[in-house]
Coordinates of C-alpha atoms and ligand atoms in Angstrom, one line a residue:
X3 CA -17.3 3.9 -21.3
X4 CA -13.9 5.0 -20.0
X5 CA -13.6 4.9 -16.2
X6 CA -12.9 8.2 -14.6
X7 CA -9.5 8.5 -13.2
X8 CA -9.2 10.1 -9.7
X9 CA -5.5 10.7 -9.1
X10 CA -4.3 11.7 -5.6
X11 CA -0.9 13.1 -5.1
X12 CA 0.6 12.6 -1.6
X13 CA 3.5 14.5 0.0
X14 CA 5.5 13.2 3.0
X15 CA 8.2 15.2 4.7
X16 CA 7.5 14.6 8.4
X17 CA 11.0 13.3 9.3
X18 CA 14.0 12.2 7.3
X19 CA 12.4 10.9 4.1
X20 CA 11.3 13.2 1.3
X21 CA 8.6 11.4 -0.6
X22 CA 5.9 12.0 -3.2
X23 CA 3.4 9.3 -4.4
X24 CA 0.5 9.0 -6.8
X25 CA -2.4 6.7 -6.3
X26 CA -5.1 6.2 -8.9
X27 CA -8.8 5.6 -7.8
X28 CA -7.7 5.0 -4.2
X29 CA -5.9 1.7 -4.6
X30 CA -3.5 1.7 -7.6
X31 CA 0.0 3.0 -7.0
X32 CA 1.2 4.8 -10.1
X33 CA 4.3 6.4 -8.7
X34 CA 6.2 6.0 -5.4
X35 CA 9.3 8.1 -5.0
X36 CA 11.2 8.2 -1.7
X37 CA 14.5 9.9 -1.0
X38 CA 16.0 8.8 2.3
X39 CA 18.3 11.3 4.1
X40 CA 19.8 8.5 6.3
X41 CA 23.3 9.1 4.9
X42 CA 23.1 12.7 6.0
X43 CA 22.1 11.9 9.6
X44 CA 24.2 8.7 10.2
X45 CA 27.3 10.5 11.4
X46 CA 25.2 12.1 14.2
X47 CA 23.6 8.8 15.2
X48 CA 20.0 10.2 14.8
X49 CA 17.9 12.7 12.8
X50 CA 19.1 16.3 13.1
X51 CA 16.0 18.5 12.5
X52 CA 17.8 21.5 10.9
X53 CA 19.6 19.2 8.4
X54 CA 16.3 17.4 7.6
X55 CA 14.5 20.6 6.8
X56 CA 17.2 21.9 4.5
X57 CA 17.4 18.5 2.7
X58 CA 13.6 18.5 2.2
X59 CA 13.8 22.0 0.6
X60 CA 16.6 20.9 -1.8
X61 CA 15.0 17.7 -3.0
X62 CA 11.3 18.2 -3.0
X63 CA 10.9 19.8 -6.4
X64 CA 13.2 17.4 -8.2
X65 CA 11.2 14.6 -6.6
X66 CA 7.9 16.1 -7.8
X67 CA 9.3 16.2 -11.3
X68 CA 10.5 12.6 -11.1
X69 CA 7.1 11.4 -9.7
X70 CA 5.2 12.9 -12.6
X71 CA 7.7 11.4 -15.0
X72 CA 7.5 8.0 -13.5
X73 CA 3.7 8.0 -13.7
X74 CA 3.7 9.6 -17.2
X75 CA 1.2 12.2 -16.1
X76 CA 1.0 16.0 -16.1
X77 CA 0.3 18.2 -13.1
X78 CA -3.2 19.0 -14.6
X79 CA -4.1 15.3 -14.3
X80 CA -4.0 15.5 -10.5
X81 CA -7.5 15.4 -8.8
X82 CA -6.5 16.1 -5.2
X83 CA -3.4 17.0 -3.2
X84 CA -2.7 15.4 0.2
X85 CA 0.0 16.1 2.7
X86 CA 1.2 14.7 6.1
X87 CA 0.6 17.7 8.4
X88 CA 1.1 15.9 11.7
X89 CA 2.9 14.5 13.7
X90 CA 6.6 15.2 12.9
X91 CA 9.4 17.7 12.9
X92 CA 7.6 21.0 12.5
X93 CA 10.1 22.6 10.1
X94 CA 10.2 19.4 8.0
X95 CA 6.3 19.2 7.9
X96 CA 6.2 22.9 6.8
X97 CA 8.2 22.1 3.7
X98 CA 5.7 19.5 2.4
X99 CA 2.8 21.7 3.5
X100 CA 4.1 24.7 1.5
X101 CA 4.5 22.6 -1.6
X102 CA 1.1 21.0 -1.2
X103 CA -0.6 24.4 -0.7
X104 CA 1.1 25.8 -3.7
X105 CA 0.0 22.9 -5.9
X106 CA -3.6 22.9 -4.7
X107 CA -3.8 26.7 -5.3
X108 CA -2.2 26.5 -8.7
X109 CA -4.3 23.6 -9.9
X110 CA -7.5 24.7 -8.0
X111 CA -7.8 21.3 -6.5
X112 CA -8.7 20.1 -2.9
X113 CA -5.9 20.1 -0.3
X114 CA -6.3 17.4 2.2
X115 CA -4.5 17.0 5.6
X116 CA -3.3 13.5 6.4
X117 CA -2.2 12.2 9.8
X118 CA 1.1 10.4 9.2
X119 CA 0.4 7.7 11.9
X120 CA -3.0 6.9 10.5
X121 CA -1.6 6.6 7.0
X122 CA 0.9 4.0 8.3
X123 CA -2.1 1.8 9.1
X124 CA -4.2 2.7 6.1
X125 CA -1.4 1.8 3.6
X126 CA -2.4 -1.9 4.1
X127 CA -5.5 -1.1 2.1
X128 CA -3.3 -0.8 -1.0
X129 CA -2.6 -4.6 -0.9
X130 CA -5.6 -6.1 0.9
X131 CA -8.9 -4.3 1.5
X132 CA -9.2 -3.5 5.2
X133 CA -12.2 -4.7 7.2
X134 CA -13.5 -2.7 10.2
X135 CA -13.3 -2.4 13.1
X136 CA -9.7 -3.4 13.9
X137 CA -6.9 -3.0 16.4
X138 CA -4.1 -0.9 14.8
X139 CA -0.5 -1.0 16.1
X140 CA 1.9 1.7 14.8
X141 CA 5.6 1.0 15.6
X142 CA 8.1 3.5 14.3
X143 CA 11.0 5.6 15.2
X144 CA 8.8 8.2 16.8
X145 CA 5.7 6.2 17.9
X146 CA 4.4 3.1 19.5
X147 CA 0.6 3.5 19.6
X148 CA -2.4 1.2 19.8
X149 CA -5.6 2.3 18.1
X150 CA -9.2 1.2 17.9
X151 CA -10.2 1.9 14.3
X152 CA -13.8 1.9 13.4
X153 CA -13.6 3.3 9.8
X154 CA -10.9 4.6 7.5
X155 CA -11.2 8.0 9.2
X156 CA -12.0 7.1 12.8
X157 CA -9.0 6.3 15.0
X158 CA -9.2 6.2 18.8
X159 CA -5.9 5.9 20.7
X160 CA -6.2 3.2 23.3
X161 CA -2.5 2.8 24.3
X162 CA 0.8 4.5 23.7
X163 CA 4.4 4.5 24.9
X164 CA 5.0 6.5 28.0
X165 CA 8.7 7.1 27.1
X166 CA 10.7 5.7 24.1
X167 CA 9.1 4.4 20.9
X168 CA 10.0 0.9 19.9
X169 CA 12.0 2.0 16.9
X170 CA 13.8 4.5 19.0
X171 CA 14.8 1.7 21.4
X172 CA 16.3 -0.3 18.5
X173 CA 18.2 2.8 17.5
X174 CA 19.5 3.6 21.0
X175 CA 20.5 0.0 21.8
X176 CA 22.4 -0.2 18.5
X177 CA 24.2 3.0 19.6
X178 CA 25.1 1.3 23.0
X179 CA 26.4 -1.7 21.1
X180 CA 28.2 0.5 18.6
X181 CA 26.5 -1.1 15.6
X182 CA 25.6 2.1 13.7
X183 CA 22.4 3.9 12.6
X184 CA 19.6 3.2 12.0
X185 CA 19.6 0.5 14.6
X186 CA 16.6 -1.6 13.6
X187 CA 17.9 -3.4 10.5
X188 CA 21.4 -3.9 12.0
X189 CA 20.0 -5.4 15.2
X190 CA 17.8 -7.7 13.2
X191 CA 20.7 -9.0 11.1
X192 CA 23.0 -9.4 14.1
X193 CA 20.2 -11.1 16.1
X194 CA 20.0 -13.9 13.5
X195 CA 23.3 -15.3 14.8
X196 CA 22.3 -15.0 18.5
X197 CA 20.2 -16.9 21.1
X198 CA 17.0 -15.0 22.0
X199 CA 16.8 -16.8 25.4
X200 CA 20.3 -16.0 26.4
X201 CA 19.5 -12.9 28.5
X202 CA 16.1 -12.2 30.2
X203 CA 15.6 -8.5 29.6
X204 CA 12.5 -6.8 31.2
X205 CA 9.2 -6.4 29.4
X206 CA 7.9 -2.9 30.4
X207 CA 4.3 -2.6 31.7
X208 CA 3.4 -6.0 30.1
X209 CA 1.1 -7.0 32.9
X210 CA 0.0 -3.6 34.4
X211 CA -3.5 -3.8 33.0
X212 CA -3.1 -0.8 30.8
X213 CA -2.5 -0.8 27.0
X214 CA 0.5 1.5 27.4
X215 CA 4.1 0.7 26.6
X216 CA 7.5 1.5 28.1
X217 CA 10.8 0.8 26.5
X218 CA 13.2 3.0 28.4
X219 CA 13.7 0.4 31.2
X220 CA 14.6 -2.2 28.6
X221 CA 17.1 0.2 27.0
X222 CA 18.7 0.9 30.4
X223 CA 18.8 -2.8 31.2
X224 CA 20.9 -3.3 27.9
X225 CA 23.1 -0.4 28.9
X226 CA 23.8 -1.8 32.4
X227 CA 24.3 -5.4 31.0
X228 CA 26.9 -4.0 28.5
X229 CA 28.7 -1.4 30.6
X230 CA 28.0 -2.2 34.3
X231 CA 25.6 -0.4 36.7
X232 CA 27.4 2.9 36.5
X233 CA 27.7 2.6 32.6
X234 CA 31.4 3.3 33.0
X235 CA 33.2 0.5 31.2
X236 CA 34.2 1.4 27.7
X237 CA 33.0 -0.8 24.8
X238 CA 30.7 -3.8 24.9
X239 CA 33.0 -5.4 22.3
X240 CA 36.0 -4.8 24.5
X241 CA 34.1 -6.3 27.4
X242 CA 34.0 -9.6 25.4
X243 CA 30.2 -9.7 25.4
X244 CA 28.2 -11.8 23.0
X245 CA 26.7 -9.1 20.8
X246 CA 24.4 -11.4 18.7
X247 CA 22.9 -12.8 22.0
X248 CA 22.3 -9.3 23.3
X249 CA 20.6 -8.3 20.0
X250 CA 18.4 -11.4 19.9
X251 CA 17.4 -11.1 23.5
X252 CA 16.6 -7.4 23.2
X253 CA 14.6 -8.0 20.0
X254 CA 12.7 -10.8 21.6
X255 CA 11.8 -8.5 24.6
X256 CA 10.4 -5.8 22.2
X257 CA 8.5 -8.3 20.0
X258 CA 7.1 -10.2 23.0
X259 CA 5.9 -7.0 24.6
X260 CA 4.3 -5.7 21.4
X261 CA 2.5 -9.0 20.6
X262 CA 1.2 -9.4 24.2
X263 CA -0.1 -5.9 24.5
X264 CA -1.8 -6.1 21.1
X265 CA -3.5 -9.3 22.1
X266 CA -4.7 -7.7 25.3
X267 CA -6.2 -4.9 23.2
X268 CA -7.9 -7.5 20.9
X269 CA -9.5 -9.2 23.9
X270 CA -10.6 -5.9 25.5
X271 CA -12.3 -4.8 22.3
X272 CA -13.4 -8.2 21.0
X273 CA -11.6 -7.4 17.8
X274 CA -11.4 -9.7 14.8
X275 CA -8.6 -8.0 13.0
X276 CA -5.1 -6.6 13.7
X277 CA -3.4 -4.1 11.4
X278 CA 0.3 -3.2 11.7
X279 CA 2.2 -0.2 10.3
X280 CA 5.5 1.7 10.7
X281 CA 9.2 1.0 10.2
X282 CA 9.6 -1.6 12.9
X283 CA 7.2 -3.8 11.0
X284 CA 10.1 -4.5 8.5
X285 CA 11.4 -6.8 11.3
X286 CA 11.0 -10.4 10.3
X287 CA 10.9 -11.7 13.9
X288 CA 8.0 -9.3 14.6
X289 CA 6.2 -10.3 11.5
X290 CA 6.5 -14.0 12.3
X291 CA 5.4 -13.6 15.9
X292 CA 2.3 -11.6 14.9
X293 CA 1.5 -14.2 12.1
X294 CA 1.7 -17.0 14.8
X295 CA -0.2 -15.3 17.6
X296 CA -3.0 -14.0 15.2
X297 CA -3.4 -17.4 13.6
X298 CA -3.6 -19.1 17.0
X299 CA -6.2 -16.6 18.1
X300 CA -8.2 -16.8 14.9
X301 CA -7.6 -13.1 14.1
X302 CA -7.1 -11.7 10.6
X303 CA -3.7 -10.0 10.4
X304 CA -2.8 -7.2 7.9
X305 CA 1.0 -6.7 7.3
X306 CA 2.2 -4.0 4.9
X307 CA 4.7 -4.9 2.2
X308 CA 8.1 -4.1 3.7
X309 CA 8.7 -1.2 1.4
X310 CA 5.5 0.4 2.6
X311 CA 6.3 0.0 6.3
X312 CA 8.9 2.8 6.4
X313 CA 7.9 6.4 5.5
X314 CA 6.5 6.9 2.0
X315 CA 4.0 9.1 0.3
X316 CA 1.7 6.5 -1.3
X317 CA 0.2 6.0 2.1
X318 CA -0.6 9.7 2.2
X319 CA -2.1 9.6 -1.3
X320 CA -4.2 6.6 -0.5
X321 CA -5.6 8.3 2.7
X322 CA -6.2 11.5 0.7
X323 CA -8.6 9.6 -1.6
X324 CA -10.5 8.1 1.4
X325 CA -10.8 11.5 3.2
X326 CA -11.9 13.2 0.0
X327 CA -14.7 10.6 -0.5
X328 CA -15.8 11.0 3.1
X329 CA -15.7 14.8 3.6
X330 CA -15.8 16.4 0.2
X331 CA -15.7 20.0 1.4
X332 CA -12.3 21.6 1.7
X333 CA -12.9 25.3 1.1
X334 CA -10.7 26.5 4.0
X335 CA -7.9 24.1 3.2
X336 CA -5.3 26.7 2.3
X337 CA -5.4 27.7 6.0
X338 CA -4.1 24.3 7.0
X339 CA -1.3 24.3 9.5
X340 CA 1.4 21.7 10.6
X341 CA 1.6 20.2 14.1
X342 CA 4.3 18.3 15.8
X343 CA 1.9 16.2 17.9
X344 CA -0.2 13.2 16.9
X345 CA -3.5 14.7 18.1
Ligands
KG4_11 O1 8.2 4.5 10.1 P1 9.6 5.0 10.0 O2 10.3 4.9 8.7 O3 9.8 6.4 10.5 C1 9.1 7.0 11.5 O4 7.9 7.5 11.3 O5 9.6 7.1 12.7 O6 10.4 4.1 11.1 C2 11.8 4.2 11.3 C3 12.2 3.3 12.5 C4 13.6 3.4 12.9 O7 13.7 3.6 14.3 C5 14.3 2.1 12.5 O8 15.3 1.7 13.4 C6 13.1 1.1 12.6 O9 12.0 1.9 12.1 N1 13.3 -0.1 11.8 C7 13.4 -1.3 12.3 C8 13.7 -2.2 11.2 N2 13.7 -1.4 10.0 C9 13.5 -0.1 10.4 N3 13.3 -1.8 13.5 C10 13.4 -3.1 13.7 N4 13.8 -4.0 12.7 C11 13.9 -3.6 11.4 N5 14.2 -4.4 10.4
ZN12 ZN1 6.5 7.1 9.9

């Protein structure tokens, strides 16, 4: 007998990637199209919401056509439509939501809301089936959050950043060092030539007993180190500073803080598994540290493939399948709204 195909289409437009993905029967990626807007925002040193919204509007329909073509399917083959409806830039989210509603209405299929942050963790299930409960850590440009996850659809926030996200810290430090945007990948490459013990930068909140994070003090410490207490001297390069040492020491401070806090969460909850997600997980130093500490603690570690760490829509499609299985009733779904906040 032929196995029934349940194809979920996922749409992702929460920030500066326009993405549509297709996942068959919950675990098989059949199309994964991501258009990054990074070239449009680079000149401003960060994402400009108005530019992001316009770019999503221009590219989303061509991307939909390409996605269907890549998977060699028709619109009518789609079983459910999922969309990131929080958190993110509100105008950007609304573009994806409008397209998702239109498709669900046109095809008379369920429309399912997906939390972008939860999807960053759930994407691991596409490679290695997740076991529950686990401690989830999402580290991206907009978020640094620890979760206690009891099932594919139960996420309890147990710690979060009180100021900058870790990816944001990478981006801001790269700006101070005049290295370009986005900062994460450039700092990682530059750090390879540096000494991570050269400068002892602060580890925010690492021993305050909470599971929260703080990265703004670290960012300011780098600024003062480069430009003096009143941040007045011009360029770190002109000051003759060792940029690779600064990058390596900064990166080590971030990685060390993330690993220590995650282990504190593991101990608090008696967890047996740690799951990572978000763009900062592309960082090889972070991946290695978590592999080492989890192996030492006897904890199972889930790391997404690098191409699934940054924003994509197969994570949305995979989560759509899971939510469809769990809840099954979506009559009011065309009233779905978008929200800038995570909860
Ligand atoms: O998950 P993501 O694509 O978008 C958000 O949801 O925010 O994450 C983007 C963030 C950026 O701040 C970027 O600098 C950071 O991930 N990032 C990295 C690396 N690659 C991307 N941070 C450190 N090392 C990297 N290799
Ligand atoms: Zn993201």
